[in-house]
Each structure stands twice: as structure tokens, then as C-alpha cells.
Coordinates of C-alpha atoms and ligand atoms in Angstrom, one line a residue:
X1017 CA 19.9 -4.9 -8.6
X1018 CA 16.5 -3.4 -8.9
X1019 CA 15.9 -3.1 -5.2
X1020 CA 15.4 0.5 -4.1
X1021 CA 14.0 2.5 -1.2
X1022 CA 10.6 4.2 -1.1
X1023 CA 12.3 7.6 -1.4
X1024 CA 14.1 6.5 -4.6
X1025 CA 10.8 5.4 -6.1
X1026 CA 8.7 8.3 -5.0
X1027 CA 11.0 11.2 -5.8
X1028 CA 10.8 10.8 -9.6
X1029 CA 7.1 10.1 -9.2
X1030 CA 6.5 13.4 -7.5
X1031 CA 8.7 15.2 -10.0
X1032 CA 7.0 13.5 -12.9
X1033 CA 3.4 13.9 -11.6
X1034 CA 2.6 10.2 -11.6
X1035 CA 1.8 7.7 -8.9
X1036 CA 3.3 4.3 -8.1
X1037 CA 1.0 1.4 -7.0
X1038 CA 1.8 -0.4 -3.8
X1039 CA 0.4 -3.9 -3.7
X1040 CA 0.1 -6.2 -0.7
X1041 CA 1.4 -9.6 -1.5
X1042 CA 1.1 -12.7 0.7
X1043 CA 3.2 -15.3 -1.1
X1044 CA 5.7 -15.9 -3.9
X1045 CA 3.1 -16.6 -6.5
X1046 CA 1.5 -13.3 -6.0
X1047 CA 4.8 -11.5 -5.8
X1048 CA 5.9 -13.0 -9.1
X1049 CA 2.6 -12.2 -10.8
X1050 CA 2.8 -8.5 -9.7
X1051 CA 6.5 -8.2 -10.7
X1052 CA 5.9 -9.8 -14.2
X1053 CA 3.1 -7.3 -14.8
X1054 CA 5.2 -4.3 -13.7
X1055 CA 8.0 -5.4 -15.9
X1056 CA 5.7 -5.9 -18.9
X1057 CA 4.5 -2.3 -18.4
X1058 CA 8.0 -1.0 -17.6
X1059 CA 6.7 0.4 -14.3
X1060 CA 8.4 0.8 -10.9
X1061 CA 6.5 -1.1 -8.2
X1062 CA 6.1 -1.3 -4.5
X1063 CA 5.6 -4.8 -2.9
X1064 CA 4.1 -4.7 0.5
X1065 CA 4.0 -7.3 3.3
X1066 CA 1.1 -7.5 5.6
X1067 CA 2.1 -8.1 9.2
X1068 CA -0.2 -11.0 9.5
X1069 CA 1.7 -12.8 6.7
X1070 CA 5.2 -12.4 8.1
X1071 CA 4.9 -13.3 11.8
X1072 CA 7.8 -15.3 13.2
X1073 CA 10.0 -17.1 10.7
X1074 CA 7.6 -16.1 7.9
X1075 CA 9.3 -12.7 7.6
X1076 CA 12.5 -14.3 6.5
X1077 CA 10.7 -16.6 4.0
X1078 CA 8.7 -13.7 2.5
X1079 CA 11.8 -11.5 2.2
X1080 CA 14.0 -14.3 0.8
X1081 CA 11.5 -14.8 -2.1
X1082 CA 10.8 -11.2 -2.7
X1083 CA 14.4 -10.0 -2.5
X1084 CA 15.5 -12.8 -5.0
X1085 CA 12.7 -11.9 -7.4
X1086 CA 13.2 -8.1 -7.0
X1087 CA 17.0 -8.4 -7.6
X1088 CA 16.3 -10.0 -10.9
X1089 CA 13.6 -7.6 -12.0
X1090 CA 14.4 -5.0 -14.7
X1091 CA 12.3 -2.3 -13.0
X1092 CA 12.8 -0.5 -9.6
X1093 CA 11.2 -2.5 -6.8
X1094 CA 10.7 -1.4 -3.2
X1095 CA 10.0 -3.9 -0.4
X1096 CA 7.8 -2.2 2.1
X1097 CA 6.3 -3.3 5.4
X1098 CA 2.7 -2.2 5.5
X1099 CA 0.9 -0.8 8.5
X1100 CA 3.0 -1.9 11.5
X1101 CA 2.4 -0.5 14.9
X1102 CA 5.0 -2.4 16.9
X1103 CA 8.4 -0.6 16.8
X1104 CA 10.3 -3.7 17.8
X1105 CA 8.8 -5.6 14.9
X1106 CA 9.6 -2.7 12.5
X1107 CA 13.2 -2.7 13.7
X1108 CA 13.4 -6.4 13.0
X1109 CA 12.0 -5.7 9.5
X1110 CA 14.7 -3.1 8.9
X1111 CA 17.4 -5.5 10.0
X1112 CA 16.0 -8.3 7.9
X1113 CA 16.0 -6.5 4.5
X1114 CA 12.9 -4.4 3.9
X1115 CA 13.9 -1.2 2.0
X1116 CA 11.0 0.7 3.5
X1117 CA 8.7 0.4 6.5
X1118 CA 5.4 2.0 7.6
X1119 CA 4.8 3.0 11.2
X1120 CA 1.1 3.6 11.7
X1121 CA 0.5 5.7 14.8
X1122 CA -2.6 7.3 13.3
X1123 CA -5.0 6.3 16.1
X1124 CA -2.6 7.7 18.8
X1125 CA -2.5 11.2 20.2
X1126 CA -0.4 13.5 18.0
X1127 CA 2.6 13.8 20.4
X1128 CA 2.8 10.0 20.8
X1129 CA 2.5 9.4 17.0
X1130 CA 5.4 11.9 16.6
X1131 CA 7.5 10.3 19.2
X1132 CA 7.1 6.8 17.9
X1133 CA 7.5 7.8 14.3
X1134 CA 10.7 9.6 15.1
X1135 CA 12.1 6.5 16.9
X1136 CA 11.4 4.5 13.8
X1137 CA 12.9 7.1 11.3
X1138 CA 16.1 7.4 13.5
X1139 CA 16.6 3.7 13.4
X1140 CA 15.6 3.1 9.8
X1141 CA 17.6 6.0 8.3
X1142 CA 20.9 4.7 9.9
X1143 CA 20.2 1.5 8.0
X1144 CA 19.3 3.2 4.7
X1145 CA 15.6 2.3 4.9
X1146 CA 12.7 4.7 4.1
X1147 CA 9.8 5.4 6.5
X1148 CA 6.2 6.1 5.8
X1149 CA 3.9 7.3 8.6
X1150 CA 0.2 8.2 8.8
X1151 CA -1.5 11.3 10.1
X1152 CA -5.3 11.6 10.3
X1153 CA -7.2 8.4 10.2
X1154 CA -8.1 6.3 7.1
X1155 CA -11.3 4.4 7.8
X1156 CA -11.1 0.9 9.3
X1157 CA -11.1 -2.7 8.3
X1158 CA -7.4 -3.5 8.3
X1159 CA -7.3 -5.9 11.3
X1160 CA -8.9 -9.3 10.8
X1161 CA -10.5 -8.1 7.7
X1162 CA -13.0 -10.5 6.1
X1163 CA -15.2 -10.3 3.0
X1164 CA -18.1 -9.1 5.1
X1165 CA -16.3 -6.2 6.6
X1166 CA -17.1 -2.8 5.0
X1167 CA -15.4 0.5 4.9
X1168 CA -16.9 2.0 8.1
X1169 CA -15.4 4.6 10.3
X1170 CA -15.0 4.0 14.0
X1171 CA -18.2 5.9 14.7
X1172 CA -20.1 3.6 12.4
X1173 CA -20.6 6.1 9.6
X1174 CA -19.5 5.3 6.0
X1175 CA -17.9 8.5 5.0
X1176 CA -14.7 9.8 6.6
X1177 CA -15.9 12.7 8.8
X1178 CA -14.0 15.9 8.4
X1179 CA -12.4 15.8 11.8
X1180 CA -10.6 12.6 10.9
X1181 CA -9.1 14.2 7.8
X1182 CA -5.4 15.2 8.0
X1183 CA -5.0 18.6 9.5
X1184 CA -2.6 20.9 7.4
X1185 CA -1.0 22.6 10.4
X1186 CA -0.4 19.3 12.2
X1187 CA 1.0 17.8 9.0
X1188 CA 3.8 20.4 8.6
X1189 CA 4.8 20.0 12.2
X1190 CA 4.7 16.2 12.0
X1191 CA 6.9 16.1 8.9
X1192 CA 9.5 18.4 10.5
X1193 CA 9.6 16.7 13.8
X1194 CA 9.7 13.1 12.5
X1195 CA 11.9 13.4 9.4
X1196 CA 9.6 10.9 7.7
X1197 CA 10.1 10.1 4.0
X1198 CA 6.4 9.8 2.9
X1199 CA 3.1 10.5 4.6
X1200 CA -0.2 8.7 4.3
X1201 CA -3.0 11.3 4.6
X1202 CA -6.7 10.9 5.3
X1203 CA -8.7 12.6 2.6
X1204 CA -11.8 10.4 2.5
X1205 CA -10.8 6.9 1.4
X1206 CA -11.1 3.8 3.6
X1207 CA -9.6 0.3 3.8
X1208 CA -11.4 -2.8 2.5
X1209 CA -14.5 -2.9 0.3
X1210 CA -16.7 0.1 0.0
X1211 CA -20.5 -0.2 0.6
X1212 CA -21.0 3.4 -0.7
X1213 CA -18.9 5.3 -3.2
X1214 CA -16.3 7.3 -1.4
X1215 CA -16.1 11.1 -1.7
X1216 CA -12.6 12.4 -1.7
X1217 CA -11.8 15.8 -0.2
X1218 CA -9.8 17.2 -3.1
X1219 CA -9.5 20.7 -1.6
X1220 CA -7.9 19.3 1.5
X1221 CA -5.6 17.1 -0.6
X1222 CA -4.4 20.0 -2.7
X1223 CA -3.8 22.1 0.4
X1224 CA -1.8 19.3 2.1
X1225 CA 0.3 18.6 -1.0
X1226 CA 1.3 22.3 -1.4
X1227 CA 2.5 22.3 2.2
X1228 CA 4.2 18.9 2.3
X1229 CA 7.9 18.6 1.8
X1230 CA 7.5 14.8 1.3
X1231 CA 5.4 12.7 -1.2
X1232 CA 1.9 11.9 -0.1
X1233 CA 0.3 8.5 0.1
X1234 CA -3.3 7.3 -0.2
X1235 CA -4.5 4.2 1.4
X1236 CA -7.8 2.4 0.6
X1237 CA -7.1 2.6 -3.2
X1238 CA -9.4 -0.4 -3.9
X1239 CA -12.8 0.5 -5.3
X1240 CA -12.2 4.2 -5.4
X1241 CA -13.6 5.3 -8.8
X1242 CA -11.0 5.9 -11.5
X1243 CA -11.9 9.6 -12.0
X1244 CA -11.3 10.2 -8.3
X1245 CA -8.0 8.3 -8.3
X1246 CA -6.8 10.3 -11.4
X1247 CA -7.7 13.6 -9.7
X1248 CA -5.9 12.5 -6.5
X1249 CA -2.8 11.8 -8.5
X1250 CA -3.0 15.1 -10.3
X1251 CA -3.2 16.8 -6.9
X1252 CA -0.1 15.0 -5.6
X1253 CA -0.7 11.5 -4.5
X1254 CA 2.5 9.6 -5.3
X1255 CA 1.8 6.1 -3.8
X1256 CA -1.5 4.3 -3.8
X1257 CA -2.0 1.3 -1.6
X1258 CA -4.1 -1.5 -3.3
X1259 CA -5.0 -4.9 -1.9
X1260 CA -8.8 -5.7 -1.9
X1261 CA -9.2 -5.2 -5.6
X1262 CA -6.4 -7.6 -6.7
X1263 CA -7.3 -10.3 -4.1
X1264 CA -11.0 -10.0 -5.1
X1265 CA -10.1 -10.6 -8.7
X1266 CA -8.0 -13.6 -7.7
X1267 CA -10.6 -15.3 -5.6
X1268 CA -13.5 -14.6 -7.9
X1269 CA -11.7 -16.5 -10.7
X1270 CA -10.6 -19.2 -8.3
X1271 CA -14.2 -19.7 -7.2
X1272 CA -15.5 -19.8 -10.8
X1273 CA -12.8 -22.4 -11.7
X1274 CA -13.4 -24.6 -8.7
X1275 CA -17.1 -24.7 -9.3
X1276 CA -16.4 -25.9 -12.9
X1277 CA -14.2 -28.8 -11.6
X1278 CA -15.2 -32.4 -10.9
X1279 CA -11.8 -33.7 -10.0
X1280 CA -10.2 -31.6 -7.3
X1281 CA -6.9 -33.5 -7.3
X1282 CA -5.0 -31.1 -9.6
X1283 CA -1.7 -29.4 -9.2
X1284 CA -1.8 -26.1 -7.3
X1285 CA 0.2 -24.5 -10.1
X1286 CA -2.6 -25.5 -12.5
X1287 CA -5.4 -24.3 -10.2
X1288 CA -3.6 -21.0 -9.7
X1289 CA -3.1 -20.2 -13.3
X1290 CA -6.4 -18.5 -14.1
X1291 CA -6.7 -16.7 -10.7
X1292 CA -3.2 -15.3 -11.1
X1293 CA -4.0 -14.1 -14.5
X1294 CA -7.1 -12.3 -13.1
X1295 CA -4.8 -10.8 -10.4
X1296 CA -2.3 -9.7 -13.1
X1297 CA -5.1 -8.0 -15.0
X1298 CA -6.2 -6.0 -11.9
X1299 CA -2.6 -5.0 -11.2
X1300 CA -2.1 -3.9 -14.8
X1301 CA -5.3 -1.7 -14.8
X1302 CA -4.1 0.0 -11.7
X1303 CA -0.6 0.7 -13.0
X1304 CA -2.0 2.2 -16.2
X1305 CA -4.5 4.3 -14.2
X1306 CA -1.7 5.7 -12.1
X1307 CA 0.4 6.6 -15.0
X1308 CA 3.6 4.8 -13.9
X1309 CA 3.8 2.6 -17.0
X1310 CA 6.8 3.3 -19.2
X1311 CA 8.6 5.2 -16.4
X1312 CA 11.2 2.5 -15.7
Ligands
ZN185 ZN1 -3.6 1.2 4.7

């Protein structure tokens, strides 16, 4: 059984100074492609579900497929619920078989974020499930994101303003009061597709990592230049969330292929072949960049 919690994957990463990629996956084809790539590279991996993909009965379907594939994998696999804000939904995810959940109260006032996160950790920990929370605000685009959305902050600017970065004093209090297992920090990345190159605040990240008793997480990993990602890993980022980059690779190849085709009546498995290979290549590049290959 290769199924593990987020803590079990991130502890060796923090000790070994590498980072584990966390990929959002919407269906079994994507899940299998990500797992096969991780296995080929002997890398631990985190498979994440987006709330929009697992509403209603779809949570069970997503989990049935992912749990089956993860249990057969020869590398450690964590099944993580990405960016959830509804505590009842998170409890259902815990009951249903996720090994890790994220509660995102980052837009709420500090006290409310603490209160809700603690409610989630208390429930999840009694079920042996890890919890990630977020403090400080990573730029927007996660809800109803489309290709035309850009990485803008709520005030319309493109760079994460300093006051939305994670505050070190708040962070220490937050971790102590919530008993969270991993923390997503805001240090200058944003969700979605960048219109301008991001500028990460490495001094802040270094300061946060020194103070933090838990592994730190970076969201908005897609499109952040490789050198900046490498430096962030060196300064303590143990989990990097990636979605836009792999789905972009998938659809670009799909578009190219469909444009070449006259006869559209082909098997979906045939149509998916090239796009899934493009996705695998993007997954592979990220795993190697983060240094988690040959760690499993
Ligand atoms: Zn995120």
C-alpha cells in the first residue's frame, strides 16, 4: 500500500531538502499519467482533487479510482483535497478516504482562519488525516478560472503586495494554535497563468522557514521561472502546487492534434494519447526540477 499522509511525504522532504510536486488531477486518465511518471522517476507524489471536480457523488468516483491506482503504485502517494473552504465538505472528504485535506481560510480575518482551521485539524487528526492551511493570500484566479484569467491580486495589481505576504509573527501563532501539518505561505506567487514574471520574496521565505515548525507549501507553481523555484526549494518549500502548466501542455497538444484530423470519430483513448504524453512530460520536468526523483 503506497497510500500515505501529507506529513509522511513532507517530513523526509524537509529533512532531505527537496520538494514534492502536488498535481491537481480531474480524472482517472490524468491520475494514471501522473502516477506512471512519478513511478518512472522513483518520486513520491501528491495527487490533488479540485472541489469543482468532486461535487456530489463525484467525490466517491474520484477517490475510488485514485485509491485503487495509488494502492498499486510503488512510490508513496498522498491523496489531497485542494483549496476547500467548507468545513462540512472537508469532513466528508476525511470520511471518504482522502489522506490529506486543505482548509483555505486565507481571505478570512486571522482569528476566524485559526478557529476554522483548528476545527478541521481536530477532526482530521482523529481520523489519521493530515491538514494543510493557508496564511497570507496567494493571488487569485482559483474560482471559475478560465484561460483568459490572469494572475492578478484582488486590488488589480499583478505583483503580490507586501501586505498580503505571510506575516512571521502571525505564522508562529497560527501553527501553534491550529496544530496544522503544513502551511501554504504567500511569498509572491499567484494562481493561474502569469502575465508578468513573478518576483518571489526570498528574504521573507527564509525568515518564515526558520520560524516554522511545519513544512511550508507554495501555491501558484505554474509558470514561476525554474531558478526562482529552485531557490524557493533551497529556502524550505517542501510542497509545490502545480496545475496550469500540466493542463496547458495537455490542451495544446490536444488542439494541435484535433486540427490535424479530418475524421473526428476516433476512440477517446486514441485522441488522448498525445495530449497525455505532453502532460507526462510537464509532470516529469517539474519532478526533476524539485529534486524528488530517486527519493522513493
Ligand atoms: Zn492554491
